[in-house]
PDB file of C-alpha atoms in Angstrom:
ATOM      1  CA  MET A 257     -22.604  36.541 -97.611  1.00  0.00           C
ATOM      2  CA  GLU A 258     -23.931  39.133 -94.613  1.00  0.00           C
ATOM      3  CA  ILE A 259     -23.218  37.702 -91.030  1.00  0.00           C
ATOM      4  CA  LEU A 260     -26.717  37.905 -88.985  1.00  0.00           C
ATOM      5  CA  PRO A 261     -26.132  38.261 -85.459  1.00  0.00           C
ATOM      6  CA  VAL A 262     -28.144  35.439 -84.191  1.00  0.00           C
ATOM      7  CA  GLU A 263     -25.299  33.881 -86.282  1.00  0.00           C
ATOM      8  CA  ASN A 264     -22.843  34.703 -84.621  1.00  0.00           C
ATOM      9  CA  ASN A 265     -23.963  33.717 -81.179  1.00  0.00           C
ATOM     10  CA  PHE A 266     -24.712  30.618 -82.875  1.00  0.00           C
ATOM     11  CA  VAL A 267     -21.025  29.813 -83.568  1.00  0.00           C
ATOM     12  CA  ILE A 268     -19.721  30.965 -80.521  1.00  0.00           C
ATOM     13  CA  THR A 269     -22.281  28.555 -78.669  1.00  0.00           C
ATOM     14  CA  LEU A 270     -21.548  25.708 -80.547  1.00  0.00           C
ATOM     15  CA  LYS A 271     -17.153  26.430 -80.301  1.00  0.00           C
ATOM     16  CA  LYS A 272     -17.944  26.772 -76.311  1.00  0.00           C
ATOM     17  CA  LEU A 273     -20.547  23.533 -77.206  1.00  0.00           C
ATOM     18  CA  LEU A 274     -17.434  21.640 -78.984  1.00  0.00           C
ATOM     19  CA  ILE A 275     -14.385  23.032 -75.906  1.00  0.00           C
ATOM     20  CA  MET A 276     -16.671  21.865 -72.841  1.00  0.00           C
ATOM     21  CA  GLU A 277     -17.658  18.358 -74.380  1.00  0.00           C
ATOM     22  CA  THR A 278     -13.491  17.439 -74.883  1.00  0.00           C
ATOM     23  CA  LEU A 279     -13.787  18.264 -70.630  1.00  0.00           C
ATOM     24  CA  VAL A 280     -15.067  17.173 -67.567  1.00  0.00           C
ATOM     25  CA  ASN A 281     -16.251  20.582 -66.179  1.00  0.00           C
ATOM     26  CA  GLU A 282     -16.595  23.857 -65.884  1.00  0.00           C
ATOM     27  CA  GLU A 283     -14.087  23.715 -63.053  1.00  0.00           C
ATOM     28  CA  GLU A 284     -11.843  21.357 -65.281  1.00  0.00           C
ATOM     29  CA  PHE A 285     -12.263  24.796 -67.908  1.00  0.00           C
ATOM     30  CA  ASN A 286     -11.485  27.082 -65.194  1.00  0.00           C
ATOM     31  CA  GLU A 287      -8.577  25.168 -64.204  1.00  0.00           C
ATOM     32  CA  LEU A 288      -7.341  24.973 -68.092  1.00  0.00           C
ATOM     33  CA  TYR A 289      -7.876  28.039 -69.856  1.00  0.00           C
ATOM     34  CA  ASN A 290      -8.063  30.386 -66.892  1.00  0.00           C
ATOM     35  CA  GLY A 291     -12.003  31.199 -68.431  1.00  0.00           C
ATOM     36  CA  ASP A 292      -9.759  32.251 -72.016  1.00  0.00           C
ATOM     37  CA  TRP A 293     -12.564  30.334 -74.234  1.00  0.00           C
ATOM     38  CA  ASP A 294     -10.457  32.027 -76.659  1.00  0.00           C
ATOM     39  CA  LEU A 295      -7.355  29.906 -75.883  1.00  0.00           C
ATOM     40  CA  ALA A 296      -9.389  27.382 -75.428  1.00  0.00           C
ATOM     41  CA  TRP A 297     -10.406  27.179 -79.266  1.00  0.00           C
ATOM     42  CA  LYS A 298      -7.369  27.363 -79.983  1.00  0.00           C
ATOM     43  CA  LYS A 299      -6.039  24.275 -78.400  1.00  0.00           C
ATOM     44  CA  PHE A 300      -9.322  22.979 -80.102  1.00  0.00           C
ATOM     45  CA  VAL A 301      -8.552  23.392 -83.056  1.00  0.00           C
ATOM     46  CA  ASP A 302      -4.979  22.520 -82.441  1.00  0.00           C
ATOM     47  CA  ASN A 303      -5.719  19.416 -81.820  1.00  0.00           C
ATOM     48  CA  GLN A 304      -8.196  18.529 -84.520  1.00  0.00           C
ATOM     49  CA  GLU A 305      -6.901  15.237 -86.651  1.00  0.00           C
ATOM     50  CA  ASN A 306      -7.090  13.964 -90.205  1.00  0.00           C
ATOM     51  CA  GLY A 307     -11.094  12.906 -90.157  1.00  0.00           C
ATOM     52  CA  ASP A 308     -11.891  14.819 -87.255  1.00  0.00           C
ATOM     53  CA  CYS A 309     -14.558  17.041 -88.896  1.00  0.00           C
ATOM     54  CA  GLN A 310     -16.717  14.056 -89.094  1.00  0.00           C
ATOM     55  CA  GLY A 311     -17.304  13.453 -85.283  1.00  0.00           C
ATOM     56  CA  ILE A 312     -17.215  17.070 -85.135  1.00  0.00           C
ATOM     57  CA  VAL A 313     -20.012  18.105 -87.563  1.00  0.00           C
ATOM     58  CA  SER A 314     -22.045  14.572 -86.548  1.00  0.00           C
ATOM     59  CA  ARG A 315     -21.836  16.607 -82.778  1.00  0.00           C
ATOM     60  CA  ILE A 316     -23.098  20.043 -83.881  1.00  0.00           C
ATOM     61  CA  ILE A 317     -25.756  18.571 -85.874  1.00  0.00           C
ATOM     62  CA  TYR A 318     -27.307  16.956 -83.160  1.00  0.00           C
ATOM     63  CA  ASN A 319     -27.223  19.106 -80.088  1.00  0.00           C
ATOM     64  CA  PHE A 320     -29.275  21.781 -82.180  1.00  0.00           C
ATOM     65  CA  LYS A 321     -30.612  20.355 -85.416  1.00  0.00           C
ATOM     66  CA  THR A 322     -33.511  21.447 -83.314  1.00  0.00           C
ATOM     67  CA  VAL A 323     -32.283  24.555 -82.271  1.00  0.00           C
ATOM     68  CA  ILE A 324     -31.715  25.746 -85.413  1.00  0.00           C
ATOM     69  CA  LYS A 325     -33.803  24.981 -88.385  1.00  0.00           C
ATOM     70  CA  THR A 326     -31.012  26.647 -91.774  1.00  0.00           C
ATOM     71  CA  ILE A 327     -28.187  24.605 -90.145  1.00  0.00           C
ATOM     72  CA  LYS A 328     -27.520  21.432 -92.655  1.00  0.00           C
ATOM     73  CA  LYS A 329     -24.436  19.190 -92.436  1.00  0.00           C
ATOM     74  CA  VAL A 330     -22.187  18.870 -95.608  1.00  0.00           C
ATOM     75  CA  PHE A 331     -20.050  15.922 -96.793  1.00  0.00           C
ATOM     76  CA  ALA A 332     -18.199  17.242 -99.769  1.00  0.00           C
ATOM     77  CA  GLU A 333     -15.489  17.713-100.976  1.00  0.00           C
ATOM     78  CA  ILE A 334     -12.174  21.156-101.050  1.00  0.00           C
ATOM     79  CA  GLU A 335      -9.490  22.040-102.650  1.00  0.00           C
ATOM     80  CA  VAL A 336      -5.592  21.813-100.697  1.00  0.00           C
ATOM     81  CA  ASP A 337      -3.412  24.469-101.593  1.00  0.00           C
ATOM     82  CA  GLU A 338      -0.980  22.147-103.111  1.00  0.00           C
ATOM     83  CA  PRO A 339      -1.473  17.726-104.799  1.00  0.00           C
ATOM     84  CA  TYR A 340      -0.914  15.115-102.960  1.00  0.00           C
ATOM     85  CA  ILE A 341      -0.730  11.544-103.964  1.00  0.00           C
ATOM     86  CA  ASP A 342      -4.136   9.563-101.739  1.00  0.00           C
ATOM     87  CA  GLU A 343      -3.622   6.290-100.695  1.00  0.00           C
ATOM     88  CA  TYR A 344      -3.274   5.234-104.583  1.00  0.00           C
ATOM     89  CA  GLY A 345      -0.821   6.564-105.217  1.00  0.00           C
ATOM     90  CA  ASP A 346      -2.643   8.810-107.069  1.00  0.00           C
ATOM     91  CA  GLU A 347      -2.943  12.365-107.200  1.00  0.00           C
ATOM     92  CA  GLN A 348      -5.088  14.275-105.830  1.00  0.00           C
ATOM     93  CA  THR A 349      -6.205  18.509-105.335  1.00  0.00           C
ATOM     94  CA  LEU A 350      -9.804  17.278-103.627  1.00  0.00           C
ATOM     95  CA  MET A 351      -9.814  15.731-100.275  1.00  0.00           C
ATOM     96  CA  THR A 352     -14.165  14.823 -98.592  1.00  0.00           C
ATOM     97  CA  HIS A 353     -14.204  17.128 -95.504  1.00  0.00           C
ATOM     98  CA  HIS A 354     -17.295  17.507 -93.982  1.00  0.00           C
ATOM     99  CA  TRP A 355     -17.975  20.935 -92.678  1.00  0.00           C
ATOM    100  CA  ILE A 356     -22.163  22.970 -91.679  1.00  0.00           C
ATOM    101  CA  THR A 357     -24.115  25.202 -93.362  1.00  0.00           C
ATOM    102  CA  ILE A 358     -26.503  28.158 -91.521  1.00  0.00           C
ATOM    103  CA  ASN A 359     -28.571  30.091 -93.826  1.00  0.00           C
ATOM    104  CA  GLY A 360     -26.602  29.040 -96.453  1.00  0.00           C
ATOM    105  CA  ASN A 361     -23.379  29.988 -94.716  1.00  0.00           C
ATOM    106  CA  ILE A 362     -20.354  27.786 -94.652  1.00  0.00           C
ATOM    107  CA  TYR A 363     -18.363  27.381 -91.292  1.00  0.00           C
ATOM    108  CA  ASP A 364     -16.268  25.433 -90.507  1.00  0.00           C
ATOM    109  CA  PHE A 365     -15.320  24.329 -86.887  1.00  0.00           C
ATOM    110  CA  SER A 366     -12.090  21.334 -88.050  1.00  0.00           C
ATOM    111  CA  LYS A 367     -10.245  23.413 -90.440  1.00  0.00           C
ATOM    112  CA  GLY A 368      -7.063  21.718 -88.304  1.00  0.00           C
ATOM    113  CA  THR A 369      -7.977  18.273 -89.853  1.00  0.00           C
ATOM    114  CA  LEU A 370      -6.775  20.403 -92.326  1.00  0.00           C
ATOM    115  CA  LEU A 371      -2.992  21.441 -91.758  1.00  0.00           C
ATOM    116  CA  ASP A 372      -1.791  19.794 -94.137  1.00  0.00           C
ATOM    117  CA  TYR A 373      -3.219  20.747 -96.858  1.00  0.00           C
ATOM    118  CA  ILE A 374      -4.090  23.671 -96.519  1.00  0.00           C
ATOM    119  CA  ASN A 375      -2.048  27.354 -95.504  1.00  0.00           C
ATOM    120  CA  TRP A 376      -5.397  29.178 -93.530  1.00  0.00           C
ATOM    121  CA  ASP A 377      -5.594  32.440 -93.460  1.00  0.00           C
ATOM    122  CA  ASP A 378      -7.440  32.324 -89.952  1.00  0.00           C
ATOM    123  CA  VAL A 379      -7.837  28.316 -88.937  1.00  0.00           C
ATOM    124  CA  TYR A 380      -9.262  29.623 -85.621  1.00  0.00           C
ATOM    125  CA  ASP A 381     -11.894  32.162 -87.810  1.00  0.00           C
ATOM    126  CA  VAL A 382     -15.870  29.429 -88.285  1.00  0.00           C
ATOM    127  CA  ASN A 383     -15.950  31.679 -90.852  1.00  0.00           C
ATOM    128  CA  VAL A 384     -14.917  31.160 -94.704  1.00  0.00           C
ATOM    129  CA  ASP A 385     -15.429  34.534 -95.974  1.00  0.00           C
ATOM    130  CA  GLY A 386     -12.666  34.216 -98.655  1.00  0.00           C
ATOM    131  CA  ASP A 387     -12.111  30.912 -99.506  1.00  0.00           C
ATOM    132  CA  GLU A 388     -15.732  29.739-100.382  1.00  0.00           C
ATOM    133  CA  TRP A 389     -14.744  28.456-104.090  1.00  0.00           C
ATOM    134  CA  ARG A 390     -12.400  26.177-102.015  1.00  0.00           C
ATOM    135  CA  TYR A 391     -16.611  24.765-100.925  1.00  0.00           C
ATOM    136  CA  ARG A 392     -17.579  21.746-103.469  1.00  0.00           C
ATOM    137  CA  THR A 393     -21.261  21.402-102.658  1.00  0.00           C
ATOM    138  CA  GLN A 394     -21.723  20.669-106.679  1.00  0.00           C
TER     139      GLN A 394
END
């Protein structure tokens, strides 16, 4: 799917929102990251834990549902690289996960929550180009 320039601007804004919510203020951001948004985003993703995807998507939807009319919250399953054993002792190849869509394009701001299960080509890129097959919405 083609990513529109307007969509790309929203993606940058959403990343900044998520980063700044974890900090006290802009001064703290500059102290920690010296104004480097890319470094701050990498740290944000690296610190994600299993289960954080729900909160991340909820914050995005809460802050942007009236601004981005085509934004949708998705809670479904994602295919992992290797089978794993769940808490009931059953082997699984799918995990539940939260992500958003804008104009039908999938964006995953919480790939870091799945690092133990998926070897991403680029864990820091919220676009899922080439990995759309993982995201099961049916």
